[in-house]
Amino acid sequence: MYQRKIPIDYECGLSVAMEVVGSKWKFCLLDEIAKGTTRPRDLVNAINGITKRVLQKQLSELELHGLLGKTIYAEVPLRVEYFLTESGRSILPLVSAVDKWGLSFAPQLKNIIEKGQIEI
């Protein structure tokens, strides 16, 4: 079993927040699920660039941390839908604020990248 080399500082809110939602895809997943996209196949289609493997890992982590719940329907084929928990809904204002900031910063970032100041 995996053991952390650096323990989480539970006295630092940023450390806790980064542990729970600090990844490339988690804010996008929370946002899409809040918009009503609940099935894994639809999430893969809605989020540009995410792979099925990464999607499953990120959904599992969000579920483990209590931001998502899932409903499994005993059908053929099997159907799984995700939903935001109360904790998941409580982070939506932060997701919205980060989205708003990102959209306002996008032209500046595009300019920086086009000038070759950052390599991606």
CSV table of N, CA and C in Angstrom, one decimal:
chain,number,residue,atom,x,y,z
A,1,MET,N,0.8,-1.2,0.0
A,1,MET,CA,0.0,0.0,0.0
A,1,MET,C,0.9,1.2,0.0
A,2,TYR,N,0.4,2.3,-0.7
A,2,TYR,CA,1.2,3.5,-0.8
A,2,TYR,C,1.3,4.2,0.5
A,3,GLN,N,2.5,4.7,0.9
A,3,GLN,CA,2.6,5.5,2.1
A,3,GLN,C,3.2,6.9,1.6
A,4,ARG,N,2.6,8.0,2.1
A,4,ARG,CA,3.1,9.3,1.8
A,4,ARG,C,4.4,9.6,2.3
A,5,LYS,N,5.3,10.2,1.5
A,5,LYS,CA,6.6,10.6,2.0
A,5,LYS,C,6.5,11.9,2.8
A,6,ILE,N,5.7,12.8,2.3
A,6,ILE,CA,5.5,14.1,3.0
A,6,ILE,C,4.1,14.1,3.5
A,7,PRO,N,3.9,14.2,4.8
A,7,PRO,CA,2.6,14.2,5.4
A,7,PRO,C,1.8,15.5,5.0
A,8,ILE,N,0.5,15.3,5.1
A,8,ILE,CA,-0.4,16.5,4.8
A,8,ILE,C,-0.4,17.4,6.0
A,9,ASP,N,-0.2,18.7,5.8
A,9,ASP,CA,-0.3,19.6,6.9
A,9,ASP,C,-1.8,20.0,7.1
A,10,TYR,N,-2.4,19.4,8.0
A,10,TYR,CA,-3.9,19.7,8.2
A,10,TYR,C,-4.1,21.0,8.8
A,11,GLU,N,-3.1,21.8,9.2
A,11,GLU,CA,-3.2,23.1,9.7
A,11,GLU,C,-3.2,24.2,8.6
A,12,CYS,N,-2.9,23.7,7.4
A,12,CYS,CA,-2.8,24.6,6.2
A,12,CYS,C,-3.9,24.3,5.3
A,13,GLY,N,-4.9,25.2,5.2
A,13,GLY,CA,-6.0,25.0,4.3
A,13,GLY,C,-5.6,24.8,2.8
A,14,LEU,N,-4.6,25.4,2.4
A,14,LEU,CA,-4.2,25.3,1.0
A,14,LEU,C,-3.6,23.9,0.8
A,15,SER,N,-2.9,23.3,1.7
A,15,SER,CA,-2.4,21.9,1.6
A,15,SER,C,-3.5,20.9,1.5
A,16,VAL,N,-4.5,21.1,2.3
A,16,VAL,CA,-5.7,20.2,2.3
A,16,VAL,C,-6.4,20.4,1.0
A,17,ALA,N,-6.7,21.6,0.6
A,17,ALA,CA,-7.4,21.8,-0.7
A,17,ALA,C,-6.6,21.2,-1.9
A,18,MET,N,-5.3,21.4,-1.9
A,18,MET,CA,-4.5,20.8,-3.0
A,18,MET,C,-4.5,19.3,-3.0
A,19,GLU,N,-4.6,18.7,-1.8
A,19,GLU,CA,-4.6,17.3,-1.7
A,19,GLU,C,-6.0,16.8,-2.3
A,20,VAL,N,-7.0,17.5,-2.1
A,20,VAL,CA,-8.4,17.0,-2.5
A,20,VAL,C,-8.6,17.4,-4.0
A,21,VAL,N,-8.3,18.6,-4.4
A,21,VAL,CA,-8.7,19.0,-5.8
A,21,VAL,C,-7.5,19.4,-6.7
A,22,GLY,N,-6.3,19.1,-6.2
A,22,GLY,CA,-5.1,19.6,-6.9
A,22,GLY,C,-4.7,18.6,-8.0
A,23,SER,N,-5.3,18.8,-9.2
A,23,SER,CA,-4.9,18.0,-10.3
A,23,SER,C,-5.4,18.8,-11.6
A,24,LYS,N,-4.9,18.3,-12.7
A,24,LYS,CA,-5.3,18.9,-14.0
A,24,LYS,C,-6.8,18.8,-14.3
A,25,TRP,N,-7.5,17.8,-13.8
A,25,TRP,CA,-8.8,17.5,-14.3
A,25,TRP,C,-9.9,17.7,-13.2
A,26,LYS,N,-9.6,17.7,-12.0
A,26,LYS,CA,-10.7,17.6,-11.0
A,26,LYS,C,-11.6,18.8,-11.0
A,27,PHE,N,-11.2,20.0,-11.2
A,27,PHE,CA,-12.1,21.2,-11.3
A,27,PHE,C,-13.0,21.0,-12.5
A,28,CYS,N,-12.4,20.5,-13.6
A,28,CYS,CA,-13.2,20.3,-14.8
A,28,CYS,C,-14.3,19.3,-14.6
A,29,LEU,N,-13.9,18.2,-13.9
A,29,LEU,CA,-14.9,17.2,-13.6
A,29,LEU,C,-16.0,17.7,-12.7
A,30,LEU,N,-15.7,18.4,-11.7
A,30,LEU,CA,-16.7,19.0,-10.8
A,30,LEU,C,-17.6,19.9,-11.5
A,31,ASP,N,-17.0,20.7,-12.4
A,31,ASP,CA,-17.8,21.7,-13.2
A,31,ASP,C,-18.8,20.9,-14.1
A,32,GLU,N,-18.3,19.9,-14.8
A,32,GLU,CA,-19.1,19.2,-15.7
A,32,GLU,C,-20.3,18.4,-15.0
A,33,ILE,N,-19.9,17.8,-13.9
A,33,ILE,CA,-21.0,17.1,-13.1
A,33,ILE,C,-22.0,18.1,-12.6
A,34,ALA,N,-21.6,19.3,-12.2
A,34,ALA,CA,-22.5,20.3,-11.7
A,34,ALA,C,-23.4,20.8,-12.8
A,35,LYS,N,-22.9,20.7,-14.1
A,35,LYS,CA,-23.7,21.1,-15.2
A,35,LYS,C,-24.7,20.0,-15.7
A,36,GLY,N,-24.5,18.8,-15.1
A,36,GLY,CA,-25.5,17.7,-15.4
A,36,GLY,C,-24.9,16.6,-16.2
A,37,THR,N,-23.6,16.6,-16.5
A,37,THR,CA,-23.0,15.5,-17.2
A,37,THR,C,-22.5,14.5,-16.1
A,38,THR,N,-23.2,13.4,-16.1
A,38,THR,CA,-23.0,12.5,-14.9
A,38,THR,C,-22.4,11.1,-15.3
A,39,ARG,N,-22.4,10.7,-16.6
A,39,ARG,CA,-21.9,9.4,-16.9
A,39,ARG,C,-20.5,9.5,-17.5
A,40,PRO,N,-19.6,8.5,-17.1
A,40,PRO,CA,-18.2,8.6,-17.5
A,40,PRO,C,-18.0,8.8,-19.0
A,41,ARG,N,-18.8,8.1,-19.8
A,41,ARG,CA,-18.6,8.3,-21.3
A,41,ARG,C,-18.9,9.7,-21.7
A,42,ASP,N,-19.9,10.3,-21.1
A,42,ASP,CA,-20.2,11.7,-21.5
A,42,ASP,C,-19.1,12.7,-20.9
A,43,LEU,N,-18.5,12.4,-19.8
A,43,LEU,CA,-17.5,13.2,-19.2
A,43,LEU,C,-16.2,13.1,-20.1
A,44,VAL,N,-15.9,12.0,-20.6
A,44,VAL,CA,-14.8,11.9,-21.6
A,44,VAL,C,-15.0,12.7,-22.8
A,45,ASN,N,-16.2,12.7,-23.3
A,45,ASN,CA,-16.6,13.5,-24.5
A,45,ASN,C,-16.6,15.0,-24.2
A,46,ALA,N,-17.0,15.4,-22.9
A,46,ALA,CA,-17.1,16.8,-22.6
A,46,ALA,C,-15.8,17.5,-22.2
A,47,ILE,N,-14.8,16.7,-21.7
A,47,ILE,CA,-13.6,17.3,-21.3
A,47,ILE,C,-12.5,16.9,-22.3
A,48,ASN,N,-12.0,17.9,-23.0
A,48,ASN,CA,-11.0,17.8,-24.0
A,48,ASN,C,-9.7,17.3,-23.5
A,49,GLY,N,-9.3,16.1,-23.9
A,49,GLY,CA,-7.9,15.6,-23.6
A,49,GLY,C,-7.8,14.6,-22.5
A,50,ILE,N,-8.9,14.4,-21.7
A,50,ILE,CA,-8.8,13.4,-20.6
A,50,ILE,C,-9.0,12.0,-21.2
A,51,THR,N,-8.2,11.1,-20.7
A,51,THR,CA,-8.3,9.7,-21.1
A,51,THR,C,-9.3,8.9,-20.1
A,52,LYS,N,-9.7,7.8,-20.6
A,52,LYS,CA,-10.6,7.0,-19.7
A,52,LYS,C,-10.0,6.6,-18.4
A,53,ARG,N,-8.7,6.2,-18.6
A,53,ARG,CA,-7.9,5.7,-17.4
A,53,ARG,C,-7.8,6.9,-16.4
A,54,VAL,N,-7.4,8.0,-16.8
A,54,VAL,CA,-7.3,9.2,-15.9
A,54,VAL,C,-8.6,9.6,-15.3
A,55,LEU,N,-9.6,9.6,-16.2
A,55,LEU,CA,-11.0,9.9,-15.7
A,55,LEU,C,-11.4,9.0,-14.5
A,56,GLN,N,-11.2,7.7,-14.7
A,56,GLN,CA,-11.6,6.8,-13.6
A,56,GLN,C,-10.8,7.0,-12.4
A,57,LYS,N,-9.5,7.3,-12.5
A,57,LYS,CA,-8.7,7.6,-11.3
A,57,LYS,C,-9.1,8.9,-10.6
A,58,GLN,N,-9.4,9.9,-11.4
A,58,GLN,CA,-9.8,11.2,-10.8
A,58,GLN,C,-11.2,11.1,-10.1
A,59,LEU,N,-12.1,10.4,-10.8
A,59,LEU,CA,-13.4,10.2,-10.2
A,59,LEU,C,-13.3,9.4,-8.9
A,60,SER,N,-12.5,8.4,-8.9
A,60,SER,CA,-12.3,7.6,-7.7
A,60,SER,C,-11.8,8.4,-6.6
A,61,GLU,N,-10.8,9.3,-6.8
A,61,GLU,CA,-10.2,10.1,-5.8
A,61,GLU,C,-11.3,11.1,-5.3
A,62,LEU,N,-12.0,11.7,-6.2
A,62,LEU,CA,-13.1,12.6,-5.8
A,62,LEU,C,-14.1,11.9,-4.9
A,63,GLU,N,-14.4,10.7,-5.3
A,63,GLU,CA,-15.4,9.9,-4.5
A,63,GLU,C,-14.8,9.6,-3.1
A,64,LEU,N,-13.5,9.2,-3.1
A,64,LEU,CA,-12.9,8.8,-1.9
A,64,LEU,C,-12.8,10.0,-0.9
A,65,HIS,N,-12.6,11.2,-1.4
A,65,HIS,CA,-12.6,12.4,-0.6
A,65,HIS,C,-14.0,13.0,-0.3
A,66,GLY,N,-15.0,12.3,-0.8
A,66,GLY,CA,-16.4,12.7,-0.4
A,66,GLY,C,-17.0,13.8,-1.2
A,67,LEU,N,-16.4,14.2,-2.3
A,67,LEU,CA,-16.9,15.3,-3.2
A,67,LEU,C,-18.0,14.8,-4.2
A,68,LEU,N,-17.8,13.5,-4.5
A,68,LEU,CA,-18.7,12.8,-5.4
A,68,LEU,C,-19.3,11.6,-4.8
A,69,GLY,N,-20.5,11.2,-5.2
A,69,GLY,CA,-21.1,10.0,-5.0
A,69,GLY,C,-21.4,9.3,-6.3
A,70,LYS,N,-21.7,8.0,-6.3
A,70,LYS,CA,-22.1,7.4,-7.5
A,70,LYS,C,-23.2,6.4,-7.3
A,71,THR,N,-24.0,6.3,-8.4
A,71,THR,CA,-25.1,5.4,-8.4
A,71,THR,C,-24.8,4.3,-9.5
A,72,ILE,N,-24.9,3.1,-9.1
A,72,ILE,CA,-24.7,2.0,-10.1
A,72,ILE,C,-26.0,1.3,-10.3
A,73,TYR,N,-26.4,1.3,-11.6
A,73,TYR,CA,-27.7,0.7,-12.0
A,73,TYR,C,-27.4,-0.7,-12.5
A,74,ALA,N,-28.1,-1.7,-12.0
A,74,ALA,CA,-27.9,-3.1,-12.4
A,74,ALA,C,-28.6,-3.4,-13.7
A,75,GLU,N,-28.0,-2.9,-14.7
A,75,GLU,CA,-28.6,-3.0,-16.1
A,75,GLU,C,-27.6,-3.6,-17.0
A,76,VAL,N,-28.0,-4.1,-18.1
A,76,VAL,CA,-27.0,-4.5,-19.1
A,76,VAL,C,-27.2,-3.6,-20.3
A,77,PRO,N,-26.2,-2.9,-20.7
A,77,PRO,CA,-24.9,-2.8,-20.0
A,77,PRO,C,-25.0,-2.0,-18.7
A,78,LEU,N,-24.0,-2.2,-17.9
A,78,LEU,CA,-24.0,-1.5,-16.6
A,78,LEU,C,-24.0,0.0,-16.8
A,79,ARG,N,-24.7,0.7,-15.9
A,79,ARG,CA,-24.8,2.1,-16.0
A,79,ARG,C,-24.4,2.7,-14.7
A,80,VAL,N,-23.4,3.7,-14.8
A,80,VAL,CA,-22.9,4.4,-13.6
A,80,VAL,C,-23.1,5.9,-13.8
A,81,GLU,N,-23.7,6.5,-12.7
A,81,GLU,CA,-23.8,8.0,-12.8
A,81,GLU,C,-23.2,8.6,-11.5
A,82,TYR,N,-22.5,9.7,-11.7
A,82,TYR,CA,-21.9,10.4,-10.6
A,82,TYR,C,-22.8,11.6,-10.2
A,83,PHE,N,-22.7,12.0,-8.9
A,83,PHE,CA,-23.4,13.2,-8.5
A,83,PHE,C,-22.5,13.9,-7.4
A,84,LEU,N,-22.8,15.2,-7.3
A,84,LEU,CA,-22.0,16.0,-6.3
A,84,LEU,C,-22.7,15.8,-4.9
A,85,THR,N,-21.8,15.6,-3.9
A,85,THR,CA,-22.3,15.5,-2.5
A,85,THR,C,-22.4,16.9,-2.0
A,86,GLU,N,-22.8,17.0,-0.8
A,86,GLU,CA,-22.9,18.4,-0.1
A,86,GLU,C,-21.5,19.0,-0.1
A,87,SER,N,-20.5,18.3,0.2
A,87,SER,CA,-19.1,18.8,0.1
A,87,SER,C,-18.7,19.2,-1.3
A,88,GLY,N,-19.1,18.4,-2.3
A,88,GLY,CA,-18.9,18.8,-3.7
A,88,GLY,C,-19.5,20.0,-4.1
A,89,ARG,N,-20.8,20.2,-3.7
A,89,ARG,CA,-21.5,21.5,-4.0
A,89,ARG,C,-20.9,22.7,-3.3
A,90,SER,N,-20.3,22.5,-2.1
A,90,SER,CA,-19.7,23.6,-1.4
A,90,SER,C,-18.5,24.1,-2.1
A,91,ILE,N,-17.8,23.4,-2.9
A,91,ILE,CA,-16.6,23.9,-3.6
A,91,ILE,C,-16.9,24.5,-4.9
A,92,LEU,N,-18.2,24.5,-5.4
A,92,LEU,CA,-18.6,25.1,-6.7
A,92,LEU,C,-18.3,26.6,-6.8
A,93,PRO,N,-18.5,27.4,-5.7
A,93,PRO,CA,-18.1,28.8,-5.9
A,93,PRO,C,-16.6,29.0,-6.2
A,94,LEU,N,-15.8,28.1,-5.6
A,94,LEU,CA,-14.3,28.2,-5.9
A,94,LEU,C,-14.1,27.8,-7.3
A,95,VAL,N,-14.7,26.7,-7.8
A,95,VAL,CA,-14.5,26.3,-9.2
A,95,VAL,C,-15.0,27.4,-10.1
A,96,SER,N,-16.1,28.0,-9.8
A,96,SER,CA,-16.6,29.1,-10.7
A,96,SER,C,-15.6,30.3,-10.7
A,97,ALA,N,-15.0,30.6,-9.5
A,97,ALA,CA,-14.1,31.8,-9.4
A,97,ALA,C,-12.8,31.5,-10.2
A,98,VAL,N,-12.3,30.2,-10.1
A,98,VAL,CA,-11.1,29.9,-10.9
A,98,VAL,C,-11.4,29.9,-12.4
A,99,ASP,N,-12.6,29.4,-12.8
A,99,ASP,CA,-13.0,29.5,-14.2
A,99,ASP,C,-13.0,30.9,-14.7
A,100,LYS,N,-13.6,31.8,-13.9
A,100,LYS,CA,-13.7,33.2,-14.3
A,100,LYS,C,-12.3,33.8,-14.4
A,101,TRP,N,-11.5,33.5,-13.5
A,101,TRP,CA,-10.1,34.1,-13.5
A,101,TRP,C,-9.4,33.5,-14.7
A,102,GLY,N,-9.5,32.2,-15.0
A,102,GLY,CA,-8.8,31.6,-16.1
A,102,GLY,C,-9.3,32.2,-17.5
A,103,LEU,N,-10.6,32.5,-17.6
A,103,LEU,CA,-11.0,33.1,-18.8
A,103,LEU,C,-10.5,34.5,-19.0
A,104,SER,N,-10.4,35.2,-17.9
A,104,SER,CA,-9.9,36.6,-18.0
A,104,SER,C,-8.4,36.6,-18.3
A,105,PHE,N,-7.7,35.6,-17.8
A,105,PHE,CA,-6.3,35.6,-18.0
A,105,PHE,C,-5.9,34.9,-19.3
A,106,ALA,N,-6.8,34.2,-20.0
A,106,ALA,CA,-6.5,33.5,-21.2
A,106,ALA,C,-5.8,34.3,-22.3
A,107,PRO,N,-6.3,35.5,-22.6
A,107,PRO,CA,-5.6,36.3,-23.7
A,107,PRO,C,-4.1,36.6,-23.3
A,108,GLN,N,-3.9,36.9,-22.0
A,108,GLN,CA,-2.5,37.2,-21.6
A,108,GLN,C,-1.7,36.0,-21.7
A,109,LEU,N,-2.2,34.8,-21.3
A,109,LEU,CA,-1.4,33.6,-21.4
A,109,LEU,C,-1.1,33.3,-22.9
A,110,LYS,N,-2.1,33.4,-23.7
A,110,LYS,CA,-1.9,33.2,-25.2
A,110,LYS,C,-0.9,34.0,-25.8
A,111,ASN,N,-0.8,35.3,-25.4
A,111,ASN,CA,0.2,36.3,-25.8
A,111,ASN,C,1.6,35.8,-25.4
A,112,ILE,N,1.7,35.4,-24.1
A,112,ILE,CA,3.0,35.0,-23.6
A,112,ILE,C,3.5,33.7,-24.3
A,113,ILE,N,2.6,32.8,-24.6
A,113,ILE,CA,3.0,31.6,-25.2
A,113,ILE,C,3.4,31.9,-26.7
A,114,GLU,N,2.6,32.7,-27.4
A,114,GLU,CA,2.9,33.1,-28.8
A,114,GLU,C,4.2,33.8,-28.9
A,115,LYS,N,4.6,34.5,-27.9
A,115,LYS,CA,5.9,35.2,-27.9
A,115,LYS,C,7.1,34.3,-27.6
A,116,GLY,N,6.8,33.0,-27.2
A,116,GLY,CA,7.8,32.1,-26.9
A,116,GLY,C,8.4,32.2,-25.6
A,117,GLN,N,7.7,32.9,-24.7
A,117,GLN,CA,8.3,33.1,-23.3
A,117,GLN,C,8.1,31.8,-22.5
A,118,ILE,N,7.1,31.0,-22.8
A,118,ILE,CA,6.9,29.8,-22.1
A,118,ILE,C,6.8,28.6,-23.1
A,119,GLU,N,7.5,27.5,-22.8
A,119,GLU,CA,7.4,26.4,-23.7
A,119,GLU,C,6.4,25.4,-23.1
A,120,ILE,N,5.5,24.9,-23.9
A,120,ILE,CA,4.5,24.0,-23.4
A,120,ILE,C,4.6,22.7,-24.2
